[in-house]
Short mmCIF file of C-alpha atoms and ligand atoms in Angstrom, two decimals:
data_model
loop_
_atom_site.label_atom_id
_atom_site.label_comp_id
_atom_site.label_asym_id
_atom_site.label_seq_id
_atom_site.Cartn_x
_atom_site.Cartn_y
_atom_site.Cartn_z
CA UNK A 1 122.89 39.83 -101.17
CA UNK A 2 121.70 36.37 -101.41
CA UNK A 3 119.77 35.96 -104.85
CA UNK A 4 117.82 32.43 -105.42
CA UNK A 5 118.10 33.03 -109.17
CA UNK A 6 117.30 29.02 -109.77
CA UNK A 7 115.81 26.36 -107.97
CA UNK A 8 119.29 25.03 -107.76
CA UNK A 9 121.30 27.99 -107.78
CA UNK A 10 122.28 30.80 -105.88
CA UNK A 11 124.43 33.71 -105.78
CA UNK A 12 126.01 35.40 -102.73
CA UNK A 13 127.37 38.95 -103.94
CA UNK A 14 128.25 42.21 -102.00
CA UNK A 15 126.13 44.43 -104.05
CA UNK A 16 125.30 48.29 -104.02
CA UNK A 17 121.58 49.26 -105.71
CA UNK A 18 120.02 52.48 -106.97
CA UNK A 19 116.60 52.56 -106.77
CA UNK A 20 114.36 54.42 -108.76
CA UNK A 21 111.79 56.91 -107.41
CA UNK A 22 109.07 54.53 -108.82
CA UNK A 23 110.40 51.89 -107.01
CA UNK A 24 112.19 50.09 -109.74
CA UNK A 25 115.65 48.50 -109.36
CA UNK A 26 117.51 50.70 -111.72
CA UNK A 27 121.17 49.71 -111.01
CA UNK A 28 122.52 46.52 -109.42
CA UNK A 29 126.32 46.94 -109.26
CA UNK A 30 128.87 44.50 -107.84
CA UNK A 31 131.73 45.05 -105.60
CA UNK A 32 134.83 45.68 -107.29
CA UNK A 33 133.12 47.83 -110.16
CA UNK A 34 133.59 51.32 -110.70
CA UNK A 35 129.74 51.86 -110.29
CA UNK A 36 129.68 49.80 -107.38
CA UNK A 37 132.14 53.04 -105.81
CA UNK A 38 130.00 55.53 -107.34
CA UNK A 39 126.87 53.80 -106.00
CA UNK A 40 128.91 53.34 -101.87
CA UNK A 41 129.89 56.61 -101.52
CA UNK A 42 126.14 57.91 -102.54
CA UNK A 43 124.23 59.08 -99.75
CA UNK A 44 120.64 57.71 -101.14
CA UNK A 45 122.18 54.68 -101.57
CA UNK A 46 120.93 51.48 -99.73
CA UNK A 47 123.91 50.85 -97.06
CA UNK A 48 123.78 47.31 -95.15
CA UNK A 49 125.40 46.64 -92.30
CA UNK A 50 127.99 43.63 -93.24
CA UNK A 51 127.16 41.08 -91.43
CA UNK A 52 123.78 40.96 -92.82
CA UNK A 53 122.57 40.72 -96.05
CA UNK A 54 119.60 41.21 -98.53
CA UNK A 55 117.08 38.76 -99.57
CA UNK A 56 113.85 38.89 -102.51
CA UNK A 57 110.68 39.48 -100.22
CA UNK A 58 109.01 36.12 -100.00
CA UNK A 59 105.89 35.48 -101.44
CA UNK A 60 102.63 33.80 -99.65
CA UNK A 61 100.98 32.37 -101.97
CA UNK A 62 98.11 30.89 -100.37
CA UNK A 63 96.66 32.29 -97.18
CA UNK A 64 93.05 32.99 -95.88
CA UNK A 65 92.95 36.39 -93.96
CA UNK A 66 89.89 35.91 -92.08
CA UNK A 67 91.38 32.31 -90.13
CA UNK A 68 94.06 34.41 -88.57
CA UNK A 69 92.18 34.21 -85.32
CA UNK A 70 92.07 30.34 -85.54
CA UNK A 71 96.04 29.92 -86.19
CA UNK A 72 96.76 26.68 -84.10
CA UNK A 73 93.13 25.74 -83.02
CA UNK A 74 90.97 22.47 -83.84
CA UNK A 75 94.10 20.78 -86.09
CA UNK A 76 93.05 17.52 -84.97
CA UNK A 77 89.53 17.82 -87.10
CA UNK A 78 89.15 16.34 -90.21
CA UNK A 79 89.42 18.63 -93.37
CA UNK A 80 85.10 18.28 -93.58
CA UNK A 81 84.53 18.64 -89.83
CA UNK A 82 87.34 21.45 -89.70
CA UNK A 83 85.34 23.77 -92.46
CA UNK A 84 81.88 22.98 -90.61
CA UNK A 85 82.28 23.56 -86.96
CA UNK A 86 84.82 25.53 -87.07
CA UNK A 87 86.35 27.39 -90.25
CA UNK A 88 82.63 28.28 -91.89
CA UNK A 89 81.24 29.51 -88.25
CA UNK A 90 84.49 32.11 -87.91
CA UNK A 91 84.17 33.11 -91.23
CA UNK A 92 80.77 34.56 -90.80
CA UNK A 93 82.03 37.15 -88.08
CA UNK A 94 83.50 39.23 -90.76
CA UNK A 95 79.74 40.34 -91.64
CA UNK A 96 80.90 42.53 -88.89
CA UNK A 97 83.32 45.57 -90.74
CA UNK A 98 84.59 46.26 -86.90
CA UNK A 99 85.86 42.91 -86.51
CA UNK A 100 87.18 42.54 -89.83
CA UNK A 101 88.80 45.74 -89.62
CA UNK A 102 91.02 45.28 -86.27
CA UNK A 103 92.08 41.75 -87.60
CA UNK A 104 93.49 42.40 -90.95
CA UNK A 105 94.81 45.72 -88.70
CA UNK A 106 96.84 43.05 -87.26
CA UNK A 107 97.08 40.30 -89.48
CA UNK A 108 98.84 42.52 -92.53
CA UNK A 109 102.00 44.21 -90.46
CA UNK A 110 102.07 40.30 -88.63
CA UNK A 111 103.01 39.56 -92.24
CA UNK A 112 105.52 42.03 -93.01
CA UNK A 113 107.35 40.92 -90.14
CA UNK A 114 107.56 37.58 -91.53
CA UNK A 115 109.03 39.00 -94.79
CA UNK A 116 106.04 38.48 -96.43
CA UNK A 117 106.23 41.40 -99.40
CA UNK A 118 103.15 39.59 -101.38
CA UNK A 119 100.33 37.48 -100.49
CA UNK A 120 97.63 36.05 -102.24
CA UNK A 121 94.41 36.22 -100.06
CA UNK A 122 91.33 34.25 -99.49
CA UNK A 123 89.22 36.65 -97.81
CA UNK A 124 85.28 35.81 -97.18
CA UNK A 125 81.82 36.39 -98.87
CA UNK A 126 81.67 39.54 -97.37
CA UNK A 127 82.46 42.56 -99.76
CA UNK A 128 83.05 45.40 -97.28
CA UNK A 129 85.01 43.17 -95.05
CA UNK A 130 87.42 41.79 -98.05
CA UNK A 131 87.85 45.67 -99.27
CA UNK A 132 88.80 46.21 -95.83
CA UNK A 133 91.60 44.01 -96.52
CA UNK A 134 92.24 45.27 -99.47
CA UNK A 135 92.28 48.89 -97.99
CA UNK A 136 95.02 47.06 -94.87
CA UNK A 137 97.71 45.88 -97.49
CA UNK A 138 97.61 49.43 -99.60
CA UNK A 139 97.69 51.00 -96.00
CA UNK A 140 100.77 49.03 -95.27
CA UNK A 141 102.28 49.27 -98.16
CA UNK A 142 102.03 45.22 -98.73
CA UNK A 143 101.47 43.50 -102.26
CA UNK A 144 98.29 42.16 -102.18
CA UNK A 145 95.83 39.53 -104.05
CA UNK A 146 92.45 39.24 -102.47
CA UNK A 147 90.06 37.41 -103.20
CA UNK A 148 86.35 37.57 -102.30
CA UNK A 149 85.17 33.91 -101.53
CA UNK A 150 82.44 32.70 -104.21
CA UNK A 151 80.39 30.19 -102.53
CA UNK A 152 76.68 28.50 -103.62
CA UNK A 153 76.44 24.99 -103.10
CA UNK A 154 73.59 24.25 -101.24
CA UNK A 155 74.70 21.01 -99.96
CA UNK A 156 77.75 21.22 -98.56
CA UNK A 157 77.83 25.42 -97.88
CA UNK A 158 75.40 26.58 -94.57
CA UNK A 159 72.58 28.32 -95.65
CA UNK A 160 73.79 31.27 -93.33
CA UNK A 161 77.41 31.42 -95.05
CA UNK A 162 76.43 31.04 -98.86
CA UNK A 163 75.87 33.31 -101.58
CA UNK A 164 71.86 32.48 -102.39
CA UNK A 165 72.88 31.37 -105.71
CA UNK A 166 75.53 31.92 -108.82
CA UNK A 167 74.14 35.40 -109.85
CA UNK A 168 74.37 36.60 -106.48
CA UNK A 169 78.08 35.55 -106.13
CA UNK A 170 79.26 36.25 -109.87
CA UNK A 171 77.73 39.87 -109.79
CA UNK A 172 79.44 40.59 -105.80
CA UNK A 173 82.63 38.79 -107.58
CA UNK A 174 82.45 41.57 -110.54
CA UNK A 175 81.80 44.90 -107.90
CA UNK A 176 84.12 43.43 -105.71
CA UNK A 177 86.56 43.75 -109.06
CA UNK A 178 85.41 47.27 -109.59
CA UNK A 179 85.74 48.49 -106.13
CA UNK A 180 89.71 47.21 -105.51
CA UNK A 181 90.52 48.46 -108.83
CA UNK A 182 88.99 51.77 -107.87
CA UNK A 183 90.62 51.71 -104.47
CA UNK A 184 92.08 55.66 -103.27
CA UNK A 185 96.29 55.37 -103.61
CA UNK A 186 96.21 51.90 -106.05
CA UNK A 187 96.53 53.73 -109.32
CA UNK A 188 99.70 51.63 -109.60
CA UNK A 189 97.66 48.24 -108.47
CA UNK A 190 99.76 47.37 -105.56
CA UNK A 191 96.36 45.59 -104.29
CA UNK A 192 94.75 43.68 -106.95
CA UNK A 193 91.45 41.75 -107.11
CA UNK A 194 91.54 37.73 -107.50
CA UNK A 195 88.58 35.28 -108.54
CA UNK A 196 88.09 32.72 -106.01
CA UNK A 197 85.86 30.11 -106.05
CA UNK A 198 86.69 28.25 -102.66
CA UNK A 199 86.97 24.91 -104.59
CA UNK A 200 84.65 22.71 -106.79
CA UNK A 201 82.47 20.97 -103.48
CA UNK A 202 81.41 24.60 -102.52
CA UNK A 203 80.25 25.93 -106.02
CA UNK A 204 77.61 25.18 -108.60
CA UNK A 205 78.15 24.46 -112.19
CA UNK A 206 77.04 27.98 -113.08
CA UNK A 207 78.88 29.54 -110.46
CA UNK A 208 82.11 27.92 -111.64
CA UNK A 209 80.99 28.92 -115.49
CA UNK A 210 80.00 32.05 -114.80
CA UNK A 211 83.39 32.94 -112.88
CA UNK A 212 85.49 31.97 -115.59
CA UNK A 213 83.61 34.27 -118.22
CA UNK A 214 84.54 36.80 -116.07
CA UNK A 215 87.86 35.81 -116.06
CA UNK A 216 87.71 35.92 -119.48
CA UNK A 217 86.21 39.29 -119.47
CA UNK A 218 88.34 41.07 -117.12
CA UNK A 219 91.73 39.06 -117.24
CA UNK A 220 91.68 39.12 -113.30
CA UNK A 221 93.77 35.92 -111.67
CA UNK A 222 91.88 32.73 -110.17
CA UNK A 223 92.68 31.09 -107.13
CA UNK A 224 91.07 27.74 -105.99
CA UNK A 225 91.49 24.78 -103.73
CA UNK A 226 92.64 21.44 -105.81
CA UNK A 227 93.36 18.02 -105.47
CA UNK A 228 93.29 18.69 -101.45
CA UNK A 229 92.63 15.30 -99.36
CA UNK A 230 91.09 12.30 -99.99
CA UNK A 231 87.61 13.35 -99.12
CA UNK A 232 87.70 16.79 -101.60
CA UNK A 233 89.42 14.56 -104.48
CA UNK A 234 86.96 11.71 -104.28
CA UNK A 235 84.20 14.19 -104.08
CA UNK A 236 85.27 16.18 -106.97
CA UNK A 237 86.00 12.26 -109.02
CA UNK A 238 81.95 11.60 -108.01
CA UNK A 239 80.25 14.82 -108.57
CA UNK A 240 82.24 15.91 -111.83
CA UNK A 241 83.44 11.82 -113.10
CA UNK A 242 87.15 13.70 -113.20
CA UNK A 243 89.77 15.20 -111.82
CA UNK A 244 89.36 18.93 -110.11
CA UNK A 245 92.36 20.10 -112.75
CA UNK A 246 90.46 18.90 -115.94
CA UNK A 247 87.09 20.29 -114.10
CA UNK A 248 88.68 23.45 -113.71
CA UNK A 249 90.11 23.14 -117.21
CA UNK A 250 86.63 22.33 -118.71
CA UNK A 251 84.87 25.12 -116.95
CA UNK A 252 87.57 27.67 -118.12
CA UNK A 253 89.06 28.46 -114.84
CA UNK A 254 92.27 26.62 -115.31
CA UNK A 255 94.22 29.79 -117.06
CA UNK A 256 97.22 31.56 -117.20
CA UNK A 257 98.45 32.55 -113.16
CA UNK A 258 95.54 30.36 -111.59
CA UNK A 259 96.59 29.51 -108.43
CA UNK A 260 95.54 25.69 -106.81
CA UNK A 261 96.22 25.59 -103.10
CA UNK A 262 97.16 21.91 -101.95
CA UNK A 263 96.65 19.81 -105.34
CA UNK A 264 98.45 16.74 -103.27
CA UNK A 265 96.34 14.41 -105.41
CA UNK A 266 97.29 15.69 -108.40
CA UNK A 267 97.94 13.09 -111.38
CA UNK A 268 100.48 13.37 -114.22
CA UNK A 269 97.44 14.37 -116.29
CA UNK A 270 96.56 17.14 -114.21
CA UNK A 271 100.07 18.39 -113.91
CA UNK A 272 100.95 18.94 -117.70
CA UNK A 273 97.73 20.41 -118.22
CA UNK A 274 98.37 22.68 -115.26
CA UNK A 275 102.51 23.52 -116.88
CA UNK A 276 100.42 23.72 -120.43
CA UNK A 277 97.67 26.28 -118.93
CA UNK A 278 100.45 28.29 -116.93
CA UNK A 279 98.67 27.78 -114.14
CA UNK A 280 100.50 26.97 -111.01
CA UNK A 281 99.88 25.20 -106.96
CA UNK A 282 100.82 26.46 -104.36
CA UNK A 283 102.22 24.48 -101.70
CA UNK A 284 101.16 24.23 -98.17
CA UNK A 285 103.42 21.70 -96.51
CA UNK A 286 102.62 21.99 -93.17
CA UNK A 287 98.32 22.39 -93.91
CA UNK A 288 99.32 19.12 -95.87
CA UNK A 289 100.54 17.19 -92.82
CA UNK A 290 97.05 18.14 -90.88
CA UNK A 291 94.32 18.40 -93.91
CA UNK A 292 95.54 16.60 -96.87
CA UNK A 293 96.45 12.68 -95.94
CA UNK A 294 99.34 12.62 -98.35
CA UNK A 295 102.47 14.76 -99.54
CA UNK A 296 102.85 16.91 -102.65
CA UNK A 297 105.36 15.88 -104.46
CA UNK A 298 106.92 18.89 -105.19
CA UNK A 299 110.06 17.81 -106.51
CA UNK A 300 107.84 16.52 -109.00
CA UNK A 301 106.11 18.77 -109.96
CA UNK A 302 109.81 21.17 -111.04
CA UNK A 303 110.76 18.52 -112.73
CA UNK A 304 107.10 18.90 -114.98
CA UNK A 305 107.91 22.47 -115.19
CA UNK A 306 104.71 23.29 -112.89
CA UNK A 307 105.28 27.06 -111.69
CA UNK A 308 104.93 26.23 -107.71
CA UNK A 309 105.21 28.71 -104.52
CA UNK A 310 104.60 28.53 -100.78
CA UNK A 311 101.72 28.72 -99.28
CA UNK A 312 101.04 29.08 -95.10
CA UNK A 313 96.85 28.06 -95.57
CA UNK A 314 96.55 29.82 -92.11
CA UNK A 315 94.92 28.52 -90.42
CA UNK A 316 94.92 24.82 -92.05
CA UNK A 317 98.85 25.56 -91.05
CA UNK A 318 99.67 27.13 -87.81
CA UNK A 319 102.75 29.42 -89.05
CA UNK A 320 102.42 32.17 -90.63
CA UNK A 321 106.34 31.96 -91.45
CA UNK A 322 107.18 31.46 -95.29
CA UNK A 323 110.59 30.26 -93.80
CA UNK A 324 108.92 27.88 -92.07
CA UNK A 325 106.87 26.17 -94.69
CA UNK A 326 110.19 26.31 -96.69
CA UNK A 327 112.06 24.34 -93.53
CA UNK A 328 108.40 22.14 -93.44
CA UNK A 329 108.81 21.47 -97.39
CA UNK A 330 112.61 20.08 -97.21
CA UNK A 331 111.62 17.93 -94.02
CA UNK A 332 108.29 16.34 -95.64
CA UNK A 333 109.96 15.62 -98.93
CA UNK A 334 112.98 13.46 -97.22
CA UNK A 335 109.95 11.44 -95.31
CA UNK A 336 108.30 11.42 -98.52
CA UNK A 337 111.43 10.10 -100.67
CA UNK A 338 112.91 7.80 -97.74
CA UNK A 339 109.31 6.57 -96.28
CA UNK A 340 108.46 5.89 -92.49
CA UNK A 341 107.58 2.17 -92.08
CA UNK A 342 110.68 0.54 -90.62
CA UNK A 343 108.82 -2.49 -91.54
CA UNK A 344 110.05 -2.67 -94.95
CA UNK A 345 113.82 -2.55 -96.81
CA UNK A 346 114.99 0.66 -97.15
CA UNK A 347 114.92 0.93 -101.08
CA UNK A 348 111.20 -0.30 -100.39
CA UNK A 349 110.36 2.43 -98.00
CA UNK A 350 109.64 5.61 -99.88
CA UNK A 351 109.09 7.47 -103.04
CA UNK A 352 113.44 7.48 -103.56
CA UNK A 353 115.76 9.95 -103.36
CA UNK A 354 114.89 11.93 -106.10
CA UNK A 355 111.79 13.48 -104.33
CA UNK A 356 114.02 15.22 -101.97
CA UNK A 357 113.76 18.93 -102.11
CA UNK A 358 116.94 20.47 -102.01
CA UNK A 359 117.47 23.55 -99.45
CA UNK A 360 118.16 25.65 -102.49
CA UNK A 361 114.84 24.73 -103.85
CA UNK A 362 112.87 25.75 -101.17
CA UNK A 363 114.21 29.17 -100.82
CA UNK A 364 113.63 29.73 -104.91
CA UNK A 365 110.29 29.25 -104.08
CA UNK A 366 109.65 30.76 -101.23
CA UNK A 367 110.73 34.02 -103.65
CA UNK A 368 110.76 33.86 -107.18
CA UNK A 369 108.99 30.87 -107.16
CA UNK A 370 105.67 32.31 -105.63
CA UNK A 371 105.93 35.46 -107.66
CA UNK A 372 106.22 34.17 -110.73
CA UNK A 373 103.21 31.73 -110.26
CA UNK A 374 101.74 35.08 -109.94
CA UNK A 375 103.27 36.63 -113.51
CA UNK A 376 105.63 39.16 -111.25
CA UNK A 377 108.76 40.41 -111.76
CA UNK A 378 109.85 40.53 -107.91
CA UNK A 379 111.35 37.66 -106.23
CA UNK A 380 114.99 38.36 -107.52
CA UNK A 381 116.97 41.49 -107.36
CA UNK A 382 117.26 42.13 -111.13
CA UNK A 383 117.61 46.34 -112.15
CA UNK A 384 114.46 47.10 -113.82
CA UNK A 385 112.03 44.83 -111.35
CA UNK A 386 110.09 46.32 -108.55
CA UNK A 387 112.20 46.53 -105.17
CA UNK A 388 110.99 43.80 -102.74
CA UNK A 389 113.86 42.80 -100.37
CA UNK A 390 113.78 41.68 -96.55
CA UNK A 391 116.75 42.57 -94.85
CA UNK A 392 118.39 39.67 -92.66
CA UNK A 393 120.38 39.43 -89.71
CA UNK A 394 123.54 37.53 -88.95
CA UNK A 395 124.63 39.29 -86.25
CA UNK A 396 121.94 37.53 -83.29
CA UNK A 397 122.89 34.42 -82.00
CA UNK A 398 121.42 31.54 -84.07
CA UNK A 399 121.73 32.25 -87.87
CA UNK A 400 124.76 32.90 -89.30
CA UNK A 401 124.98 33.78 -92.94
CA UNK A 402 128.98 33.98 -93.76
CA UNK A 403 129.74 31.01 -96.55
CA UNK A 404 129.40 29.76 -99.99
CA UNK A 405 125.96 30.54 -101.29
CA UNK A 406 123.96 26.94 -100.65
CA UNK A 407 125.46 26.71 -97.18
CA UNK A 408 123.81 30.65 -96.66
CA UNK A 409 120.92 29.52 -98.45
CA UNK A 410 120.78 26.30 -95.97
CA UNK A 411 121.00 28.37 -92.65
CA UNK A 412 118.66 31.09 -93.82
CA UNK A 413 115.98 28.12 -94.73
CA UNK A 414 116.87 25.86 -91.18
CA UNK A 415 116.87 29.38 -88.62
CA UNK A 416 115.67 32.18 -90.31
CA UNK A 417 112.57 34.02 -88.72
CA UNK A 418 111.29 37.34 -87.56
CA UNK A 419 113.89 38.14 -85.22
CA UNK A 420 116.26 37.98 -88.05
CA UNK A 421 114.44 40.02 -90.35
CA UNK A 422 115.31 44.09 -90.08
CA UNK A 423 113.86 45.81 -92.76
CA UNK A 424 111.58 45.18 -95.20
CA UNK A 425 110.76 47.09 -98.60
CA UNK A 426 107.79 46.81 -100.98
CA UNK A 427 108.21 48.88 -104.27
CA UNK A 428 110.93 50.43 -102.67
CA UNK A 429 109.13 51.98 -100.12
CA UNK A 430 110.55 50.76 -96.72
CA UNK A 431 106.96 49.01 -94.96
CA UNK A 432 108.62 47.64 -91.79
CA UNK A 433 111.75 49.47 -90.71
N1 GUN B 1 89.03 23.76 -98.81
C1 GUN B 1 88.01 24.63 -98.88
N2 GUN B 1 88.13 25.63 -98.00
C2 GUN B 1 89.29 25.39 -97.35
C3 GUN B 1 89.98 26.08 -96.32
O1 GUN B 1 89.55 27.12 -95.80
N3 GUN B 1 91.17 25.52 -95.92
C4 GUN B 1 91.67 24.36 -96.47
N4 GUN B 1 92.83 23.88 -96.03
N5 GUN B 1 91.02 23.70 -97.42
C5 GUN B 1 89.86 24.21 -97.86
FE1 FE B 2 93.30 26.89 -98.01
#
């Protein structure tokens, strides 16, 4: 078992585990120990082949379900365009249940096979379509946030893919709420309901108001865009005369497991009130490269003790591979610290060396990192938290995964994919065998 139990730490150990019939680690016992015998010889017990090893599920923390069918199209558009003629236009199929329904049908197991044992959704304005998702991740057995997309702004939303005003979207926000709580077979909230305003450009004053009272009110998690690219930040800085953190902040949305996808323009402002709030950002290193005209600093942002995850943005990124965002994270953070213009001296190039992200780092949050900007327990394989693992393999011809713990941790961040990945488990129930 590989266990990322710090961003710069972690532990290889041949384990055996008893899980629960809830789904619970209950016993983690090491080899050498007496329960560690007791637990091999058990029949229930989980048995790995060894040459592989175990792995926290990784966490998405920042995807939008409906763009599934645009993965890899129009990346050359900027961020503005992008939404307009493209993004906005696809969105508006999912008025159509039938649609919806066959691609979540195929967008949720997709995910599974990427190891992906939670993700935090942007769905669309439609409600039947985004309980359809809803209904695809309890049907699969995934861990799933989803959020129905508040959006009124009459300027810069299409009149054909808007709510009609704040009302409209703050009471569809609330029965949305309602009707995932109320969901057949999520008594034990495997699929939860998020607020999601799609960021500040596409919402109204009251709109943004009136979704954090019901934040308030029903203690559901927010999820936002921040901080994005030049255009969104400059927008935000003329419309609101600040920052989209201390916006967010001064509406009330800025709370405790608030989610803001991108914030590359983040200041140091905006990133102590975000570690203050126990809010967190997810990052989406490879969307960044197309949408965002700068880097998050991530490395940064640990150091600030911001709570930070992964995020694909499919279809602002083209994989939907955690892995690969992690692999995309280490490799824009060394351009980042060392800089690209050969132009200049070398300690004049970049940001420095201390803005590298460590391949360590990026596996920590591509598993506890995401899930504890979401207030889980999972992302580590500790007795008494919920059983989310991905099984990997080391016996195909690229990754190998025999070593000390960071040079594991290094391969499984540089090769790892789907073909490596055998099993997967969600609440200890096995959702991809
Ligand atoms: N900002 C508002 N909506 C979106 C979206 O769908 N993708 C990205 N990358 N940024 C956004
Ligand atoms: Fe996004």
């Amino acid at each position: 078992m590989l266990d990322p139990l710090a961003p710069d730490r972690v532990a290889l150990a041949e384990i055996a585990l008893r899980i629960d019939a809830d789904g619970t680690i209950a016993e983690r016992a090491e080899a050498g120990s007496a329960a560690y015998a007791a637990l091999s010889a058990d029949a229930h017990a989980l048995h790995l082949d060894p040459a592989d090893l175990l792995l926290p599920g990784l966490t998405d923390l920042h995807i939008h379900a409906p763009q599934w069918p645009q993965r890899g199209a129009a990346l050359d558009r900027p961020l503005a365009q992008w939404l307009a003629a493209h993004t906005f236009p696809l969105e508006q199929r999912y008025a159509d249940l039938a649609y919806a329904e066959s691609v979540y049908g195929e967008l949720v197991p997709a995910l599974l096979a990427q190891g992906t044992t939670t993700a935090l959704y942007f769905a669309t304005l439609h409600e039947p379509a985004s309980l359809a998702l809803a209904r695809t991740c309890l049907a699969h057995g995934q861990r799933g946030f989803v959020g129905l997309v508040a959006m009124d702004h009459p300027e810069l939303c299409p009149p054909q893919y808007r709510h009609p005003d704040a009302a409209a979207a703050i009471a569809a926000t609330r029965r949305f709420i309602d009707a995932v709580r109320a969901l057949p077979g999520n008594a034990a909230g495997l699929v939860q309901p998020v607020i999601t305003p799609r960021f500040i450009p596409a919402c109204t004053d009251a709109l943004l108001a009136g979704l954090a009272r019901l934040a308030a009110e029903t203690g559901v998690r927010v999820q936002t865009h921040a901080s994005e690219s030049d255009w969104e930040h400059a927008h935000v800085l003329a419309r609101c005369g600040c920052t989209d953190t201390e916006a967010l902040d001064r509406f009330g949305l800025l709370r405790r497991h608030a989610v803001l996808a991108h914030g590359n323009f983040l200041d140091v402002q905006d990133l102590a009130r975000i570690a203050a709030r126990e809010a967190a950002v997810a990052h989406c290193p490879i969307s960044n490269a197309f949408f965002a005209d700068s880097v998050l600093p991530v490395r940064a942002l640990l150091d600030r003790g911001v709570n930070c995850g992964l995020g694909t943005d499919i279809a602002g990124g083209f994989s939907p591979s955690i892995f690969e965002n992690a692999r995309a994270a280490v490799l824009s953070a060394r351009m980042l610290a060392s800089g690209t213009d050969p132009g200049r001296a070398p300690a004049a190039r970049g940001a420095g060396a201390a803005m590298r992200l460590a391949f360590t780092e990026a596996l920590w949050l591509a598993t506890r990192g995401g899930a504890q900007a979401l207030g889980l327990s999972t992302g580590q394989l500790a007795p008494g938290t919920p059983f989310d693992a991905i099984e990997l393999s080391g016996r195909g011809p690229v990754l190998r995964l025999d070593g000390p713990a960071e040079a594991v941790a290094q391969r499984i961040v540089c090769h790892a994919s789907a073909a490596e990945i055998g099993r997967v488990w969600v609440a200890g129930t096995c959702v991809k065998a």
